[in-house]
CSV table of C-alpha atoms and ligand atoms in Angstrom, one decimal:
chain,number,residue,atom,x,y,z
M,20,UNK,CA,-0.1,0.1,0.0
M,21,UNK,CA,1.3,3.5,-0.8
M,22,UNK,CA,1.3,6.4,1.5
M,23,UNK,CA,0.3,9.9,0.6
M,24,UNK,CA,2.9,11.4,-1.3
M,25,UNK,CA,4.8,8.2,-2.0
M,26,UNK,CA,5.5,7.1,-5.5
M,27,UNK,CA,3.1,4.5,-7.0
M,28,UNK,CA,4.7,1.1,-7.0
M,29,UNK,CA,6.1,-0.1,-10.0
M,30,UNK,CA,3.8,-1.5,-12.9
M,31,UNK,CA,5.8,-4.6,-13.6
M,32,UNK,CA,5.6,-5.5,-17.6
M,33,UNK,CA,6.2,-8.9,-19.3
M,34,UNK,CA,7.1,-8.4,-22.8
M,35,UNK,CA,7.2,-11.4,-25.2
M,36,UNK,CA,8.9,-11.1,-28.4
M,37,UNK,CA,8.2,-13.3,-31.5
M,38,UNK,CA,11.5,-13.7,-33.3
M,39,UNK,CA,11.6,-14.3,-36.9
M,40,UNK,CA,10.5,-11.2,-39.0
M,41,UNK,CA,10.0,-9.3,-35.8
M,42,UNK,CA,13.8,-9.4,-34.5
M,43,UNK,CA,15.8,-11.1,-37.1
M,44,UNK,CA,15.6,-12.3,-40.5
M,45,UNK,CA,17.6,-15.3,-41.5
M,46,UNK,CA,16.9,-14.5,-45.3
M,47,UNK,CA,16.7,-17.9,-46.6
M,48,UNK,CA,19.3,-19.8,-44.2
M,49,UNK,CA,16.6,-20.9,-41.8
M,50,UNK,CA,14.7,-22.3,-44.7
M,51,UNK,CA,17.6,-24.2,-46.1
M,52,UNK,CA,18.7,-25.6,-42.9
M,53,UNK,CA,15.2,-27.0,-42.8
M,54,UNK,CA,15.3,-28.3,-46.2
M,55,UNK,CA,18.4,-30.0,-45.6
M,56,UNK,CA,17.2,-31.3,-42.1
M,57,UNK,CA,14.1,-32.9,-44.1
M,58,UNK,CA,16.3,-34.6,-46.7
M,59,UNK,CA,18.6,-36.1,-44.3
M,60,UNK,CA,16.0,-37.7,-41.9
M,61,UNK,CA,13.5,-38.8,-44.5
M,62,UNK,CA,15.9,-39.6,-47.4
M,63,UNK,CA,13.2,-37.6,-49.4
M,64,UNK,CA,13.4,-33.9,-50.7
M,65,UNK,CA,10.9,-31.3,-49.4
M,66,UNK,CA,8.9,-31.2,-52.6
M,67,UNK,CA,6.0,-29.7,-50.8
M,68,UNK,CA,5.8,-26.8,-48.3
M,69,UNK,CA,3.6,-26.4,-45.3
M,70,UNK,CA,2.6,-22.7,-44.6
M,71,UNK,CA,5.0,-21.9,-41.9
M,72,UNK,CA,3.9,-18.3,-41.2
M,73,UNK,CA,3.6,-17.8,-37.4
M,74,UNK,CA,3.3,-21.3,-36.6
M,75,UNK,CA,5.1,-23.4,-34.2
M,76,UNK,CA,8.0,-25.9,-35.3
M,77,UNK,CA,6.5,-29.3,-34.2
M,78,UNK,CA,3.1,-28.3,-36.2
M,79,UNK,CA,5.3,-27.3,-39.3
M,80,UNK,CA,7.2,-30.5,-38.9
M,81,UNK,CA,4.3,-32.5,-38.8
M,82,UNK,CA,2.4,-31.0,-41.7
M,83,UNK,CA,5.6,-31.0,-44.0
M,84,UNK,CA,5.9,-34.9,-43.0
M,85,UNK,CA,2.3,-35.3,-44.1
M,86,UNK,CA,2.1,-33.0,-47.3
M,87,UNK,CA,5.3,-35.3,-48.6
M,88,UNK,CA,3.5,-38.4,-47.9
M,89,UNK,CA,5.0,-39.6,-44.8
M,90,UNK,CA,3.6,-40.4,-41.4
M,91,UNK,CA,4.3,-37.8,-38.8
M,92,UNK,CA,5.3,-40.1,-36.1
M,93,UNK,CA,6.6,-38.6,-33.0
M,94,UNK,CA,10.0,-40.5,-33.6
M,95,UNK,CA,10.2,-39.0,-37.0
M,96,UNK,CA,9.3,-35.6,-35.7
M,97,UNK,CA,11.9,-35.9,-32.8
M,98,UNK,CA,14.8,-36.8,-35.5
M,99,UNK,CA,13.7,-34.1,-37.8
M,100,UNK,CA,14.0,-31.7,-34.5
M,101,UNK,CA,17.4,-32.9,-33.6
M,102,UNK,CA,18.7,-32.6,-37.2
M,103,UNK,CA,17.5,-28.9,-37.4
M,104,UNK,CA,18.9,-27.7,-34.3
M,105,UNK,CA,22.4,-29.6,-35.5
M,106,UNK,CA,22.0,-27.6,-38.9
M,107,UNK,CA,21.8,-24.1,-37.2
M,108,UNK,CA,24.5,-25.1,-34.9
M,109,UNK,CA,26.6,-25.9,-37.9
M,110,UNK,CA,25.8,-22.9,-39.8
M,111,UNK,CA,26.1,-20.2,-36.9
M,112,UNK,CA,28.4,-18.2,-39.1
M,113,UNK,CA,26.5,-18.3,-42.5
M,114,UNK,CA,23.4,-17.1,-40.3
M,115,UNK,CA,25.2,-14.0,-39.1
M,116,UNK,CA,26.7,-13.2,-42.4
M,117,UNK,CA,23.6,-13.6,-44.4
M,118,UNK,CA,20.4,-12.6,-41.9
M,119,UNK,CA,20.1,-9.5,-40.3
M,120,UNK,CA,18.7,-7.8,-37.2
M,121,UNK,CA,15.6,-5.8,-38.1
M,122,UNK,CA,15.9,-2.0,-37.8
M,123,UNK,CA,15.1,-0.7,-34.2
M,124,UNK,CA,15.3,-4.1,-32.6
M,125,UNK,CA,18.4,-3.9,-30.9
M,126,UNK,CA,17.9,-0.7,-29.7
M,127,UNK,CA,14.4,-1.3,-28.4
M,128,UNK,CA,15.6,-4.5,-26.5
M,129,UNK,CA,18.7,-2.5,-25.0
M,130,UNK,CA,16.2,0.2,-23.6
M,131,UNK,CA,13.5,-2.2,-22.5
M,132,UNK,CA,16.5,-4.4,-20.5
M,133,UNK,CA,17.2,-1.4,-18.6
M,134,UNK,CA,13.9,-0.8,-17.1
M,135,UNK,CA,14.0,-3.1,-13.8
M,136,UNK,CA,10.2,-3.3,-14.1
M,137,UNK,CA,10.3,-5.0,-17.4
M,138,UNK,CA,10.8,-8.7,-18.0
M,139,UNK,CA,11.5,-9.6,-21.6
M,140,UNK,CA,11.7,-12.8,-23.2
M,141,UNK,CA,10.5,-14.9,-26.1
M,142,UNK,CA,7.3,-16.3,-27.2
M,143,UNK,CA,8.2,-18.0,-30.5
M,144,UNK,CA,7.1,-21.1,-32.6
M,145,UNK,CA,11.2,-22.1,-32.9
M,146,UNK,CA,12.5,-24.9,-31.2
M,147,UNK,CA,14.1,-23.9,-27.8
M,148,UNK,CA,17.8,-24.5,-29.2
M,149,UNK,CA,17.1,-22.9,-32.1
M,150,UNK,CA,15.7,-19.8,-30.7
M,151,UNK,CA,18.8,-19.5,-28.5
M,152,UNK,CA,21.2,-20.3,-31.5
M,153,UNK,CA,19.2,-17.3,-33.5
M,154,UNK,CA,19.5,-14.6,-30.7
M,155,UNK,CA,23.1,-15.6,-29.7
M,156,UNK,CA,24.2,-15.5,-33.3
M,157,UNK,CA,22.9,-11.7,-33.8
M,158,UNK,CA,23.9,-10.9,-30.1
M,159,UNK,CA,20.5,-10.5,-28.8
M,160,UNK,CA,20.2,-13.0,-26.1
M,161,UNK,CA,21.6,-10.9,-23.6
M,162,UNK,CA,18.5,-8.5,-23.5
M,163,UNK,CA,16.4,-11.3,-22.8
M,164,UNK,CA,15.5,-13.9,-20.0
M,165,UNK,CA,15.4,-17.2,-22.0
M,166,UNK,CA,14.5,-19.2,-19.2
M,167,UNK,CA,11.2,-17.5,-19.0
M,168,UNK,CA,10.3,-17.8,-22.6
M,169,UNK,CA,8.0,-20.2,-24.1
M,170,UNK,CA,8.6,-22.2,-27.4
M,171,UNK,CA,7.5,-24.6,-30.2
M,172,UNK,CA,8.7,-27.3,-28.5
M,173,UNK,CA,6.5,-26.6,-25.5
M,174,UNK,CA,3.1,-26.7,-27.3
M,175,UNK,CA,1.9,-26.7,-30.6
M,176,UNK,CA,-0.9,-24.3,-30.1
M,177,UNK,CA,0.6,-20.9,-29.8
M,178,UNK,CA,-1.9,-19.4,-27.8
M,179,UNK,CA,-1.0,-21.8,-25.0
M,180,UNK,CA,2.5,-20.6,-25.0
M,181,UNK,CA,1.2,-17.4,-23.8
M,182,UNK,CA,0.1,-18.5,-20.3
M,183,UNK,CA,3.5,-20.9,-20.1
M,184,UNK,CA,5.6,-17.6,-20.6
M,185,UNK,CA,3.7,-15.8,-17.9
M,186,UNK,CA,4.2,-18.9,-15.4
M,187,UNK,CA,7.7,-19.2,-16.2
M,188,UNK,CA,8.1,-15.3,-15.8
M,189,UNK,CA,6.2,-15.1,-12.9
M,190,UNK,CA,8.5,-17.9,-11.1
M,191,UNK,CA,11.6,-16.0,-12.5
M,192,UNK,CA,10.4,-12.3,-11.2
M,193,UNK,CA,8.6,-13.6,-8.0
M,194,UNK,CA,5.3,-12.0,-8.6
M,195,UNK,CA,2.6,-13.0,-11.3
M,196,UNK,CA,2.2,-11.3,-14.2
M,197,UNK,CA,-1.4,-10.7,-15.3
M,198,UNK,CA,-2.8,-10.4,-18.7
M,199,UNK,CA,-3.0,-6.8,-18.3
M,200,UNK,CA,0.7,-6.5,-17.7
M,201,UNK,CA,1.6,-8.8,-20.6
M,202,UNK,CA,2.4,-7.3,-24.0
M,203,UNK,CA,3.0,-10.0,-26.8
M,204,UNK,CA,4.9,-8.5,-30.0
M,205,UNK,CA,4.6,-10.1,-33.2
M,206,UNK,CA,4.6,-9.9,-37.1
M,207,UNK,CA,1.9,-12.5,-38.2
M,208,UNK,CA,-2.0,-12.9,-37.7
M,209,UNK,CA,-1.1,-16.1,-36.0
M,210,UNK,CA,0.9,-14.0,-33.3
M,211,UNK,CA,-1.9,-11.7,-33.1
M,212,UNK,CA,-4.7,-14.2,-32.7
M,213,UNK,CA,-2.5,-16.2,-30.1
M,214,UNK,CA,-2.3,-13.0,-28.3
M,215,UNK,CA,-6.2,-12.1,-28.4
M,216,UNK,CA,-7.1,-15.7,-27.6
M,217,UNK,CA,-5.2,-15.7,-24.6
M,218,UNK,CA,-6.2,-12.2,-23.5
M,219,UNK,CA,-2.9,-10.1,-23.7
M,220,UNK,CA,-2.1,-7.2,-25.6
M,221,UNK,CA,-0.3,-7.5,-28.8
M,222,UNK,CA,1.7,-5.1,-30.5
M,223,UNK,CA,1.9,-5.8,-34.2
M,224,UNK,CA,5.1,-5.2,-36.2
M,225,UNK,CA,4.6,-4.6,-39.9
M,226,UNK,CA,8.2,-6.4,-40.9
M,227,UNK,CA,6.7,-9.6,-42.0
M,228,UNK,CA,4.5,-10.8,-44.8
M,229,UNK,CA,1.7,-8.9,-43.4
M,230,UNK,CA,0.7,-5.4,-43.8
M,231,UNK,CA,0.2,-3.4,-40.6
M,232,UNK,CA,-3.5,-2.8,-41.6
M,233,UNK,CA,-4.0,-6.6,-41.9
M,234,UNK,CA,-2.5,-7.0,-38.3
M,235,UNK,CA,-4.7,-4.3,-36.9
M,236,UNK,CA,-7.5,-6.2,-38.4
M,237,UNK,CA,-6.5,-9.3,-36.8
M,238,UNK,CA,-6.9,-7.5,-33.4
M,239,UNK,CA,-3.7,-6.2,-32.5
M,240,UNK,CA,-3.7,-3.3,-29.7
M,241,UNK,CA,-1.5,-1.4,-31.7
M,242,UNK,CA,0.6,-1.8,-34.8
M,243,UNK,CA,3.8,-0.2,-35.9
M,244,UNK,CA,5.9,-0.4,-39.4
M,245,UNK,CA,9.0,-1.3,-37.6
M,246,UNK,CA,10.6,-1.3,-34.0
M,247,UNK,CA,12.6,1.8,-34.6
M,248,UNK,CA,11.9,4.0,-31.6
M,249,UNK,CA,9.0,2.3,-30.0
M,250,UNK,CA,10.4,1.4,-26.6
M,251,UNK,CA,8.8,4.4,-25.2
M,252,UNK,CA,5.4,3.1,-26.3
M,253,UNK,CA,5.9,-0.4,-25.1
M,254,UNK,CA,6.7,0.8,-21.6
M,255,UNK,CA,4.0,1.1,-19.5
M,256,UNK,CA,3.2,4.5,-17.5
M,257,UNK,CA,2.6,4.2,-13.9
M,258,UNK,CA,-0.4,6.6,-14.1
M,259,UNK,CA,-4.1,5.9,-15.0
M,260,UNK,CA,-5.9,6.9,-18.2
M,261,UNK,CA,-5.6,4.6,-21.4
M,262,UNK,CA,-2.6,2.9,-20.5
M,263,UNK,CA,0.3,1.5,-22.4
M,264,UNK,CA,0.2,1.4,-26.2
M,265,UNK,CA,-2.0,4.4,-26.2
Y,19,MG,MG1,7.8,-13.8,-36.8
């Protein structure tokens, strides 16, 4: 309880970042690693592609196997996941040279990392190990509490990842993050729908294939065309009114 004249207690925020096309782009390296892992594990080419936008990795793997005429058994999916992680490990240098950090992403992460009241982590369809490699390659991992994140190997339904991240973050921070204190940032309608289904705020970033206007239509609380200069909007104001993202 705050006494008269005392500053209000800090409002804690949990910020959940999507990775691909929100923070970074692999510019084809990620797709090629998947293609090679698929060939290596199944002995067949990836002739038909699953729609991957905003989906979780295990989900993409199952569909990729199915559309290419194979039974997506747990054993095959697990082998594909291992081959994928090995592929990313082997091609770290290439990923760093060909891929890039999207404009404003590093600065925004750095500014929010300086805020004591903000805990930021990832909510991504990537496998945990792949997410870590991508973030390490581009030097973004230090800004994020990756132990609090939720990943493509935690659940195949992206909306479920929100509560998983909230629970992990609450354990790490020692206090609960409510939906009102949680912001998800992503570039696809699947990101937006996951956040809306979970009941948290969602910031859409028009840096992927989906224009900002379509992200707003999908239910984003707000949209931006890039992450340049957005940390001030993401930070929660310790006042009443319309709150953050206003
Ligand atoms: Mg994305």
